[in-house]
Amino acid sequence: MPLSVEKCILLCIICFVPKCVLGFCSTDFENDPGYPYRKYQDITAYDDSGRGDIRLYNVPNGCEPLGMIFAARHGSRYRTQPNEAENFAKLEDLQEKLNMTGKAKMCPEDLKDIKLWRNWFHPDLKSDLTKLGYEEMTELGKRFSSAFPQLFSEGNNIQHYSSNFQRTRESARVFMENTYNSSRPIIVNNTIVTGLMTSCKRYMKEIWTNPNITTEANKFAKGDVFVKMASDIAERLGVPETEIDYNTITTLYVDGCAEQVAVDGKDSPWCLVFTADDIKALEYRGDMADYMKHGYGTEISYKSGCVTKRFVLDGLKSISDGNVVSHFINGHGWMLLRLLTDMKLIEDEGPLTAKDHLKQLNRKFQSSRLAPNGGNLVFLVNRCNAAKKLQVFHNERPVPLPLKNPVSDGMLDLETALEYFGYNDPNDCNWDDICSLDRVTTTSTTTSAIYETTVQGIGSSRTESGPNKTLKETILDILSIFRDAFMHYTTNINMYDLKQ
């Protein structure tokens, strides 16, 4: 689309404004390794998460890889939230109003880049894997194939699971094609991958649709940090302060900046309106919500995903018992956050509060690092002489075990590891007790009973809606969930909290 006369005139004006008049310029940070700061919370690209490289892992002398449980989030994807078209229209409106005060405090180069930005959103876009997402899963598969060629030979018994979304199915397919150099059947199983989250009535009521669960995060979003940020951004863009509020900031951050990176890995001009400290504050606000919804905020926050944990532990126990079957699970960000939390693989430093923003810059609970696009958690079983030992990797970096007092070689005896993760605890995943609204403990519905019909029917793509539910109960539950989710979306400050 050709530039309008007004845009051409504005570009000419911008190009002849001295840089010293405007003052804020991305080129000022060219030698700053911390800029641009690309940790965009759950939209973070895998290569920007601080990942490791699994090819650098050396199997200890006397050991050989025996089996693996691999749980990964899908690669980068299109967001396509219900208000996407409205948000991109807002970006176009801001673009038209750029420097309307005549006092924009950005250098000509940055203002010009923003003015040349083009709206790429299309209403037909779905929440599918992006170009960058395909690249992430391709390279991840190649690295694992290189690191563990013996595990990806044709004769090995390996099963692949995915939730029923294009982005997870495609992530699984691309990963497999770059580990085996061939395709394998994918078992679509929402029960294992999503952990029956939406079927847990107590979680949906007390956490997901409860506006009070993000009270502290909302308090931070309405506080001085964001008030100043709005004023600064308005000044940089040269628009009246009335044009920039919290919702506009999140539109600039999510739709304008982070989404572009998730599509093709390239920085968007809209990222230029933020300082690194701005992005860190936005990231912190998202982590505050994630901590409460999927982390240590409350026990139900992570225990509602215990089905996935039990599936991982059952797989490890099967390997321990001599039935070597490796499992690969492609799911979502909250699946990783809950696994990391419930399996005690990240330290709980306490709740994230609005007043402690600057004190928590090096916090352990950071979704950009814990569950980026393509993030993964790997449980590798090595056979070391007569013993079977477990080594855990998170985003291709070894995780010390146990967390508080790790062993020197990073490997735990497999049976000891199972005990550490709570495999023998009969109450570890008592679904009825965890999810009952009245908290009445009834006869335990074990995790194995919940998903065993699906696992035994491999290839059937059957998905369970929940334990012991009639068709009528399941339909009513689904309708209730959609109703509650709609109420949550319309009443709560919603900033990229839905991790799918």
XYZ file of N, CA and C in Angstrom, residues 207-456:
750
model
N -9.216 -20.710 40.926
C -8.028 -20.114 40.303
C -8.357 -19.459 38.964
N -8.764 -20.251 37.986
C -8.834 -19.747 36.610
C -9.859 -18.635 36.424
N -11.046 -18.770 37.016
C -12.087 -17.756 36.832
C -12.236 -16.841 38.046
N -11.296 -16.917 38.973
C -11.372 -16.110 40.181
C -10.584 -14.810 39.978
N -11.237 -13.657 39.837
C -10.511 -12.406 39.591
C -9.585 -12.016 40.735
N -9.839 -12.543 41.940
C -9.007 -12.183 43.089
C -7.634 -12.849 43.051
N -7.474 -13.892 42.211
C -6.215 -14.617 42.196
C -5.087 -13.748 41.634
N -5.440 -12.743 40.827
C -4.413 -11.857 40.261
C -4.499 -10.453 40.864
N -5.017 -10.356 42.077
C -5.138 -9.048 42.732
C -3.798 -8.333 42.835
N -2.773 -9.048 43.254
C -1.454 -8.440 43.425
C -0.870 -8.017 42.069
N -1.068 -8.854 41.051
C -0.582 -8.518 39.712
C -1.295 -7.285 39.173
N -2.595 -7.207 39.409
C -3.367 -6.053 38.949
C -2.979 -4.787 39.713
N -2.658 -4.969 40.991
C -2.187 -3.839 41.799
C -0.905 -3.272 41.216
N -0.005 -4.149 40.817
C 1.254 -3.722 40.204
C 0.984 -3.014 38.872
N 0.038 -3.547 38.099
C -0.274 -2.968 36.789
C -0.874 -1.572 36.896
N -1.486 -1.268 38.030
C -2.110 0.045 38.224
C -1.227 1.002 39.026
N -0.016 0.543 39.372
C 0.846 1.325 40.245
C 1.752 2.304 39.522
N 2.675 2.870 40.283
C 3.538 3.949 39.798
C 4.421 3.529 38.621
N 4.859 2.268 38.622
C 5.756 1.803 37.552
C 5.081 1.951 36.197
N 3.818 1.538 36.116
C 3.130 1.586 34.834
C 2.577 2.974 34.524
N 2.280 3.747 35.552
C 1.866 5.139 35.327
C 3.010 5.906 34.673
N 4.211 5.715 35.203
C 5.389 6.376 34.620
C 5.683 5.832 33.224
N 5.541 4.527 33.048
C 5.805 3.932 31.755
C 4.876 4.510 30.695
N 3.605 4.681 31.035
C 2.640 5.244 30.088
C 3.029 6.665 29.707
N 3.435 7.441 30.705
C 3.845 8.828 30.445
C 5.098 8.866 29.565
N 6.060 7.990 29.855
C 7.302 7.956 29.085
C 7.050 7.559 27.635
N 6.195 6.559 27.434
C 5.921 6.092 26.074
C 5.190 7.167 25.274
N 4.247 7.843 25.922
C 3.549 8.937 25.239
C 4.540 10.021 24.818
N 5.478 10.316 25.695
C 6.485 11.337 25.399
C 7.402 10.892 24.265
N 7.786 9.634 24.270
C 8.654 9.127 23.204
C 7.953 9.163 21.851
N 6.689 8.771 21.834
C 5.951 8.721 20.570
C 5.451 10.095 20.128
N 5.443 11.049 21.056
C 4.935 12.373 20.722
C 3.430 12.405 20.589
N 2.734 11.698 21.486
C 1.273 11.702 21.499
C 0.799 12.163 22.875
N -0.420 12.655 22.988
C -0.939 13.065 24.298
C -0.959 11.891 25.273
N -0.753 12.167 26.544
C -0.737 11.106 27.544
C -2.057 10.351 27.610
N -3.136 10.999 27.210
C -4.443 10.333 27.218
C -4.502 9.176 26.223
N -3.548 9.123 25.284
C -3.536 8.058 24.280
C -2.932 6.762 24.814
N -2.176 6.851 25.918
C -1.456 5.674 26.423
C -1.927 5.328 27.831
N -2.601 4.203 27.960
C -2.962 3.675 29.275
C -2.407 2.249 29.376
N -2.767 1.554 30.450
C -2.225 0.209 30.650
C -2.580 -0.722 29.497
N -3.827 -0.683 29.032
C -4.246 -1.558 27.948
C -3.464 -1.261 26.666
N -3.189 0.026 26.425
C -2.403 0.388 25.243
C -0.973 -0.123 25.373
N -0.420 -0.039 26.585
C 0.928 -0.564 26.815
C 0.980 -2.050 26.474
N -0.001 -2.823 26.939
C 0.007 -4.262 26.657
C -0.206 -4.537 25.173
N -0.974 -3.696 24.495
C -1.143 -3.850 23.045
C 0.190 -3.614 22.330
N 0.897 -2.564 22.734
C 2.206 -2.282 22.154
C 3.185 -3.428 22.425
N 3.118 -3.946 23.636
C 4.057 -4.982 24.072
C 3.760 -6.335 23.419
N 2.505 -6.779 23.515
C 2.144 -8.106 23.028
C 1.955 -8.116 21.513
N 1.003 -7.318 21.035
C 0.657 -7.341 19.615
C 1.698 -6.633 18.756
N 2.187 -5.490 19.244
C 3.123 -4.727 18.445
C 4.532 -5.276 18.459
N 5.002 -5.671 19.636
C 6.409 -6.057 19.789
C 6.614 -7.574 19.789
N 6.138 -8.253 20.829
C 6.491 -9.660 21.043
C 5.966 -10.586 19.955
N 4.763 -10.325 19.464
C 4.178 -11.225 18.466
C 4.994 -11.257 17.186
N 5.544 -10.110 16.795
C 6.345 -10.080 15.569
C 7.561 -10.987 15.709
N 8.192 -10.965 16.878
C 9.344 -11.836 17.119
C 8.920 -13.299 17.036
N 7.741 -13.612 17.569
C 7.252 -14.990 17.558
C 6.930 -15.481 16.150
N 6.630 -14.556 15.240
C 6.276 -14.949 13.877
C 7.514 -15.330 13.072
N 8.518 -14.452 13.040
C 9.674 -14.718 12.184
C 11.019 -14.482 12.857
N 11.006 -14.197 14.157
C 12.253 -14.003 14.884
C 12.869 -12.630 14.731
N 12.181 -11.735 14.021
C 12.722 -10.391 13.790
C 12.093 -9.389 14.742
N 12.882 -8.412 15.190
C 12.378 -7.387 16.092
C 11.405 -6.473 15.368
N 10.342 -6.116 16.058
C 9.354 -5.185 15.520
C 9.747 -3.751 15.861
N 9.435 -2.783 14.983
C 9.707 -1.381 15.320
C 9.026 -0.941 16.609
N 7.877 -1.562 16.933
C 7.163 -1.169 18.155
C 7.954 -1.518 19.410
N 8.892 -2.460 19.327
C 9.736 -2.774 20.487
C 10.603 -1.583 20.866
N 10.816 -0.679 19.909
C 11.691 0.463 20.152
C 11.125 1.457 21.164
N 9.819 1.390 21.424
C 9.231 2.350 22.363
C 9.529 1.976 23.812
N 10.057 0.751 24.035
C 10.302 0.275 25.391
C 11.792 0.282 25.723
N 12.086 0.589 26.974
C 13.425 0.356 27.491
C 13.486 -1.088 28.000
N 14.685 -1.575 28.290
C 14.817 -2.916 28.857
C 14.089 -3.003 30.194
N 14.131 -1.932 30.993
C 13.433 -1.930 32.283
C 11.925 -2.005 32.100
N 11.411 -1.383 31.049
C 9.981 -1.477 30.755
C 9.581 -2.930 30.501
N 10.350 -3.599 29.650
C 10.042 -4.989 29.308
C 10.133 -5.873 30.543
N 11.106 -5.617 31.407
C 11.255 -6.415 32.625
C 10.058 -6.237 33.556
N 9.509 -5.024 33.599
C 8.330 -4.777 34.437
C 7.118 -5.515 33.867
N 6.963 -5.489 32.549
C 5.856 -6.208 31.912
C 6.009 -7.711 32.110
N 7.215 -8.192 32.001
C 7.476 -9.610 32.227
C 7.135 -9.993 33.669
N 7.499 -9.139 34.611
C 7.237 -9.413 36.025
C 5.744 -9.503 36.303
N 4.992 -8.595 35.683
C 3.543 -8.631 35.886
C 2.969 -9.969 35.411
N 3.431 -10.452 34.269
C 2.968 -11.743 33.772
C 3.377 -12.887 34.677
N 4.592 -12.825 35.221
C 5.065 -13.867 36.120
C 4.261 -13.889 37.424
N 3.829 -12.713 37.872
C 2.996 -12.663 39.080
C 1.718 -13.466 38.888
N 1.115 -13.340 37.714
C -0.104 -14.091 37.417
C 0.199 -15.581 37.268
N 1.281 -15.911 36.571
C 1.637 -17.318 36.372
C 1.958 -18.013 37.689
N 2.627 -17.307 38.586
C 2.967 -17.881 39.890
C 1.702 -18.316 40.628
N 0.668 -17.499 40.532
C -0.584 -17.815 41.221
C -1.400 -18.876 40.475
N -1.351 -18.871 39.156
C -2.209 -19.769 38.373
C -1.579 -21.128 38.097
N -0.253 -21.179 37.943
C 0.393 -22.419 37.532
C 1.612 -22.776 38.364
N 1.941 -21.952 39.367
C 3.136 -22.192 40.170
C 2.811 -22.462 41.617
N 3.655 -21.928 42.501
C 3.532 -22.206 43.927
C 2.472 -21.362 44.623
N 1.725 -20.560 43.885
C 0.746 -19.668 44.502
C -0.187 -20.367 45.471
N -0.782 -21.452 45.031
C -1.590 -22.317 45.899
C -1.326 -23.753 45.459
N -1.641 -24.712 46.312
C -1.383 -26.107 45.955
C -2.197 -26.538 44.744
N -3.444 -26.091 44.669
C -4.297 -26.475 43.541
C -3.769 -25.900 42.233
N -2.983 -24.826 42.301
C -2.455 -24.195 41.092
C -1.610 -25.170 40.275
N -0.827 -25.992 40.953
C 0.009 -26.952 40.230
C -0.479 -28.387 40.355
N -1.182 -28.717 41.441
C -1.663 -30.080 41.622
C -2.760 -30.451 40.623
N -3.444 -29.457 40.072
C -4.483 -29.752 39.092
C -3.883 -30.312 37.804
N -2.565 -30.246 37.670
C -1.892 -30.841 36.526
C -1.139 -32.106 36.873
N -1.485 -32.729 38.010
C -0.713 -33.874 38.488
C -0.834 -35.090 37.579
N -1.864 -35.129 36.720
C -2.023 -36.264 35.813
C -0.800 -36.379 34.899
N -0.319 -35.255 34.410
C 0.865 -35.271 33.552
C 2.083 -35.744 34.325
N 2.226 -35.259 35.555
C 3.352 -35.691 36.385
C 3.309 -37.200 36.611
N 2.124 -37.721 36.913
C 2.024 -39.155 37.174
C 2.340 -39.962 35.928
N 1.969 -39.436 34.757
C 2.293 -40.119 33.512
C 3.806 -40.176 33.315
N 4.483 -39.090 33.626
C 5.955 -39.062 33.535
C 6.565 -40.085 34.492
N 6.084 -40.092 35.731
C 6.635 -41.003 36.731
C 6.331 -42.457 36.391
N 5.139 -42.730 35.872
C 4.812 -44.098 35.454
C 5.737 -44.551 34.323
N 6.072 -43.616 33.431
C 7.004 -43.949 32.361
C 8.388 -44.281 32.892
N 8.845 -43.506 33.883
C 10.145 -43.776 34.495
C 10.132 -45.096 35.260
N 9.034 -45.374 35.940
C 8.913 -46.639 36.676
C 8.925 -47.818 35.710
N 8.293 -47.639 34.561
C 8.279 -48.704 33.559
C 9.695 -49.011 33.077
N 10.484 -47.961 32.864
C 11.881 -48.159 32.461
C 12.652 -48.845 33.585
N 12.381 -48.447 34.814
C 13.040 -49.056 35.970
C 12.747 -50.549 36.055
N 11.517 -50.907 35.679
C 11.102 -52.316 35.752
C 11.539 -53.130 34.539
N 12.230 -52.492 33.596
C 12.748 -53.227 32.449
C 11.962 -53.090 31.171
N 10.828 -52.382 31.217
C 10.020 -52.163 30.009
C 10.417 -50.814 29.419
N 11.406 -50.813 28.555
C 11.985 -49.567 28.070
C 11.147 -48.991 26.929
N 10.351 -47.978 27.270
C 9.555 -47.235 26.290
C 9.785 -45.755 26.552
N 10.319 -45.044 25.583
C 10.507 -43.604 25.733
C 9.228 -42.883 25.323
N 8.890 -41.815 26.058
C 7.683 -41.050 25.781
C 8.044 -39.602 25.458
N 7.417 -39.077 24.427
C 7.616 -37.684 24.041
C 6.251 -36.999 24.048
N 6.145 -35.924 24.842
C 4.875 -35.229 25.028
C 5.017 -33.791 24.533
N 4.193 -33.393 23.592
C 4.184 -32.009 23.122
C 2.921 -31.326 23.617
N 3.107 -30.320 24.474
C 1.963 -29.662 25.090
C 2.121 -28.161 25.156
N 1.858 -27.608 26.332
C 1.696 -26.167 26.480
C 2.551 -25.619 27.622
N 2.603 -24.282 27.693
C 3.446 -23.637 28.678
C 3.070 -23.973 30.102
N 1.772 -23.969 30.388
C 1.377 -24.253 31.766
C 1.670 -25.694 32.149
N 1.742 -26.610 31.179
C 2.136 -27.990 31.478
C 3.552 -28.018 32.052
N 4.456 -27.261 31.433
C 5.835 -27.212 31.931
C 5.913 -26.548 33.294
N 5.204 -25.416 33.468
C 5.250 -24.714 34.753
C 4.779 -25.610 35.886
N 3.736 -26.387 35.643
C 3.205 -27.254 36.698
C 4.122 -28.437 36.970
N 4.700 -28.996 35.914
C 5.648 -30.090 36.126
C 6.851 -29.625 36.929
N 7.410 -28.497 36.551
C 8.581 -27.969 37.258
C 8.269 -27.689 38.721
N 7.060 -27.190 38.981
C 6.658 -26.866 40.347
C 6.363 -28.120 41.151
N 5.497 -28.983 40.614
C 5.059 -30.163 41.354
C 6.198 -31.157 41.573
N 7.183 -31.165 40.680
C 8.288 -32.103 40.817
C 9.486 -31.485 41.550
N 9.267 -30.291 42.124
C 10.288 -29.627 42.946
C 11.591 -29.404 42.172
N 11.450 -28.980 40.918
C 12.615 -28.721 40.085
C 12.963 -27.243 40.021
N 12.125 -26.405 40.626
C 12.438 -24.993 40.811
C 12.171 -24.635 42.266
N 12.947 -23.724 42.764
C 12.850 -23.326 44.169
C 11.737 -22.310 44.359
N 10.979 -22.470 45.426
C 9.941 -21.504 45.758
C 10.533 -20.413 46.642
N 10.618 -19.209 46.113
C 11.170 -18.074 46.859
C 10.069 -17.222 47.488
N 8.846 -17.725 47.454
C 7.750 -16.955 48.011
C 7.007 -16.188 46.938
N 5.865 -15.612 47.284
C 5.032 -14.922 46.302
C 5.711 -13.694 45.704
N 5.344 -13.383 44.478
C 5.832 -12.189 43.799
C 4.879 -11.046 44.115
N 5.384 -9.995 44.725
C 4.524 -8.895 45.163
C 4.831 -7.618 44.394
N 3.854 -6.716 44.396
C 3.990 -5.461 43.659
C 5.142 -4.615 44.195
N 5.346 -4.621 45.495
C 6.371 -3.763 46.086
C 7.789 -4.300 45.889
N 7.911 -5.591 45.530
C 9.228 -6.208 45.429
C 9.717 -6.346 43.997
N 9.147 -5.597 43.090
C 9.501 -5.704 41.683
C 11.009 -5.646 41.443
N 11.655 -4.616 41.942
C 13.080 -4.430 41.695
C 13.948 -5.433 42.457
N 13.423 -5.996 43.543
C 14.175 -6.984 44.315
C 14.105 -8.375 43.685
N 13.188 -8.544 42.721
C 12.948 -9.861 42.146
C 13.457 -9.991 40.711
N 14.397 -9.148 40.323
C 14.892 -9.187 38.946
C 15.607 -10.508 38.637
N 16.165 -11.147 39.662
C 16.860 -12.427 39.466
C 16.067 -13.593 40.045
N 14.758 -13.489 40.015
C 13.880 -14.498 40.611
C 14.011 -15.842 39.888
N 13.708 -16.906 40.621
C 13.712 -18.251 40.048
C 12.482 -18.475 39.168
N 11.331 -17.914 39.604
C 10.100 -18.134 38.844
C 10.005 -17.072 37.751
N 10.465 -17.432 36.572
C 10.492 -16.531 35.430
C 10.027 -17.319 34.211
N 8.803 -17.086 33.774
C 8.211 -17.893 32.705
C 8.995 -17.807 31.403
N 9.636 -16.665 31.139
C 10.445 -16.541 29.923
C 11.539 -17.593 29.878
N 12.042 -17.945 31.033
C 13.109 -18.942 31.128
C 12.563 -20.338 31.369
N 11.493 -20.439 32.151
C 10.956 -21.745 32.526
C 10.148 -22.400 31.417
N 9.322 -21.614 30.716
C 8.405 -22.206 29.726
C 8.299 -21.346 28.476
N 9.419 -21.073 27.804
C 9.353 -20.315 26.550
C 8.749 -21.171 25.449
N 8.508 -20.598 24.302
C 8.111 -21.402 23.155
C 9.209 -22.420 22.865
N 8.822 -23.685 22.725
C 9.808 -24.741 22.509
C 10.503 -25.208 23.774
N 10.128 -24.666 24.943
C 10.737 -25.091 26.203
C 10.521 -26.577 26.446
N 11.432 -27.206 27.186
C 11.338 -28.653 27.359
C 11.922 -29.110 28.685
N 11.428 -30.232 29.139
C 11.885 -30.871 30.373
C 12.151 -32.333 30.041
N 13.385 -32.778 30.246
C 13.801 -34.104 29.795
C 14.287 -34.939 30.968
N 13.777 -36.164 31.041
C 14.181 -37.122 32.067
C 14.922 -38.251 31.348
N 16.244 -38.258 31.479
C 17.079 -39.231 30.781
C 17.509 -40.334 31.746
N 17.196 -41.565 31.392
C 17.622 -42.709 32.199
C 18.875 -43.306 31.569
N 19.948 -43.328 32.335
C 21.198 -43.947 31.908
C 21.387 -45.291 32.608
N 21.915 -46.242 31.890
C 22.307 -47.505 32.517
C 23.805 -47.420 32.781
N 24.163 -47.430 34.053
C 25.557 -47.299 34.462
C 25.958 -48.602 35.150
N 26.617 -49.457 34.393
C 26.912 -50.817 34.851
C 25.597 -51.504 35.189
N 25.384 -51.874 36.437
C 24.141 -52.571 36.781
C 23.052 -51.617 37.267
N 23.399 -50.352 37.436
C 22.445 -49.394 38.011
C 21.771 -48.559 36.932
N 20.562 -48.121 37.238
C 19.838 -47.191 36.372
C 19.768 -45.846 37.086
N 20.233 -44.811 36.406
C 20.312 -43.493 37.030
C 19.598 -42.457 36.177
N 19.076 -41.440 36.872
C 18.286 -40.412 36.210
C 19.034 -39.090 36.167
N 19.049 -38.477 34.997
C 19.571 -37.119 34.807
C 18.445 -36.281 34.205
N 18.192 -35.116 34.793
C 17.115 -34.236 34.315
C 17.726 -33.030 33.606
N 17.117 -32.629 32.498
C 17.531 -31.443 31.757
C 16.333 -30.522 31.586
N 16.577 -29.246 31.748
C 15.543 -28.249 31.492
C 16.063 -27.283 30.440
N 15.388 -27.220 29.309
C 15.837 -26.393 28.184
C 17.303 -26.649 27.854
N 17.642 -27.937 27.842
C 18.954 -28.429 27.420
C 20.076 -28.092 28.403
N 19.711 -27.767 29.632
C 20.705 -27.566 30.688
C 20.445 -28.582 31.804
N 21.484 -29.175 32.383
C 21.277 -30.146 33.462
C 20.689 -29.490 34.706
N 19.785 -30.202 35.353
C 19.147 -29.731 36.584
C 19.754 -30.497 37.756
N 20.274 -29.810 38.773
C 20.852 -30.521 39.926
C 19.781 -31.266 40.707
N 20.091 -32.479 41.114
C 19.169 -33.299 41.897
C 19.899 -33.851 43.120
N 19.208 -33.886 44.284
C 17.979 -33.141 44.601
C 18.254 -31.631 44.592
N 17.219 -30.839 44.544
C 17.381 -29.409 44.360
C 18.180 -28.765 45.490
N 17.897 -29.153 46.719
C 18.523 -28.509 47.881
C 19.938 -29.018 48.148
N 20.190 -30.284 47.863
C 21.494 -30.874 48.171
C 21.893 -31.822 47.042
N 22.260 -31.259 45.873
C 22.468 -32.087 44.681
C 23.679 -33.006 44.796
N 23.581 -34.157 44.147
C 24.702 -35.086 44.089
C 25.726 -34.541 43.100
N 26.970 -34.978 43.241
C 28.066 -34.376 42.481
C 27.958 -34.592 40.977
N 27.506 -35.768 40.539
C 27.450 -36.044 39.104
C 26.102 -35.698 38.485
N 25.171 -35.159 39.304
C 23.877 -34.745 38.796
C 22.905 -35.873 38.538
N 23.308 -37.111 38.804
C 22.442 -38.262 38.549
C 22.010 -38.916 39.854
N 20.731 -39.219 39.934
C 20.186 -39.945 41.077
C 19.871 -41.371 40.664
N 20.063 -42.314 41.586
C 19.554 -43.653 41.360
C 18.078 -43.544 41.006
N 17.639 -44.265 40.003
C 16.282 -44.086 39.482
C 15.214 -44.313 40.546
N 15.369 -45.337 41.365
C 14.377 -45.590 42.411
C 14.381 -44.465 43.445
N 15.558 -43.928 43.756
C 15.651 -42.798 44.682
C 14.959 -41.574 44.096
N 15.134 -41.366 42.791
C 14.491 -40.240 42.114
C 12.971 -40.374 42.143
N 12.479 -41.574 41.922
C 11.032 -41.795 41.966
C 10.480 -41.475 43.352
N 11.220 -41.834 44.372
C 10.806 -41.519 45.745
C 10.814 -40.003 45.959
N 11.851 -39.343 45.471
C 11.978 -37.885 45.600
C 10.806 -37.166 44.935
N 10.363 -37.677 43.786
C 9.266 -37.048 43.051
C 7.894 -37.459 43.562
N 7.836 -38.327 44.582
C 6.559 -38.685 45.191
C 5.821 -39.813 44.521
N 6.538 -40.677 43.812
C 5.859 -41.750 43.087
C 5.090 -42.673 44.019
N 5.633 -42.957 45.192
C 5.012 -43.915 46.116
C 4.023 -43.278 47.084
N 3.777 -41.989 46.938
C 2.829 -41.298 47.814
C 1.408 -41.534 47.303
N 0.568 -42.256 48.049
C -0.786 -42.572 47.565
C -1.669 -41.333 47.415
N -1.299 -40.241 48.072
C -2.106 -39.025 47.998
C -1.534 -37.986 47.032
N -0.499 -38.379 46.297
C 0.163 -37.419 45.417
C -0.772 -36.904 44.324
N -1.640 -37.750 43.827
C -2.558 -37.317 42.763
C -3.929 -37.934 42.983
N -4.494 -37.672 44.165
C -5.855 -38.112 44.460
C -6.811 -37.110 43.817
N -7.253 -37.439 42.638
C -7.998 -36.478 41.814
C -9.261 -35.963 42.512
N -10.011 -36.864 43.133
C -11.255 -36.456 43.791
C -10.992 -35.457 44.907
N -9.942 -35.708 45.672
C -9.629 -34.818 46.787
C -9.105 -33.479 46.274
N -8.289 -33.507 45.240
C -7.694 -32.286 44.709
C -8.742 -31.377 44.084
N -9.671 -31.945 43.344
C -10.553 -31.140 42.493
C -11.983 -30.998 42.999
N -12.320 -31.696 44.065
C -13.688 -31.605 44.566
C -13.962 -30.224 45.150
N -15.108 -29.650 44.799
C -15.470 -28.336 45.322
C -15.736 -28.377 46.818
N -16.240 -29.504 47.307
C -16.534 -29.590 48.742
C -15.384 -30.228 49.525
N -14.302 -30.573 48.801
C -13.087 -31.137 49.418
C -13.360 -32.400 50.224
N -14.407 -33.143 49.887
C -14.693 -34.392 50.577
C -13.840 -35.489 49.966
N -13.039 -36.171 50.791
C -12.190 -37.228 50.284
C -13.006 -38.497 50.106
N -13.054 -38.956 48.865
C -13.781 -40.187 48.573
C -12.782 -41.236 48.128
N -13.302 -42.348 47.627
C -12.412 -43.386 47.134
C -11.495 -42.805 46.071
N -10.205 -43.040 46.227
C -9.222 -42.409 45.338
C -9.410 -42.849 43.896
N -9.461 -41.850 43.009
C -9.421 -42.122 41.580
C -7.977 -41.954 41.145
N -7.274 -43.040 40.949
C -5.848 -42.941 40.643
C -5.641 -42.390 39.249
N -4.486 -41.798 39.074
C -4.151 -41.242 37.770
C -4.132 -42.323 36.708
N -3.600 -43.492 37.046
C -3.523 -44.564 36.063
C -4.909 -44.918 35.544
N -5.886 -44.933 36.451
C -7.249 -45.256 36.025
C -7.809 -44.187 35.111
N -7.388 -42.943 35.321
C -7.900 -41.837 34.508
C -7.463 -41.978 33.061
N -6.187 -42.316 32.847
C -5.710 -42.276 31.463
C -5.398 -43.638 30.859
N -5.589 -44.721 31.596
C -5.131 -46.006 31.090
C -5.884 -46.449 29.839
N -7.188 -46.107 29.717
C -7.929 -46.534 28.541
C -7.387 -45.876 27.284
N -6.943 -44.644 27.418
C -6.391 -43.946 26.262
C -5.048 -44.530 25.869
N -4.200 -44.793 26.855
C -2.873 -45.307 26.562
C -2.957 -46.702 25.954
N -3.854 -47.538 26.471
C -3.982 -48.888 25.948
C -4.533 -48.880 24.526
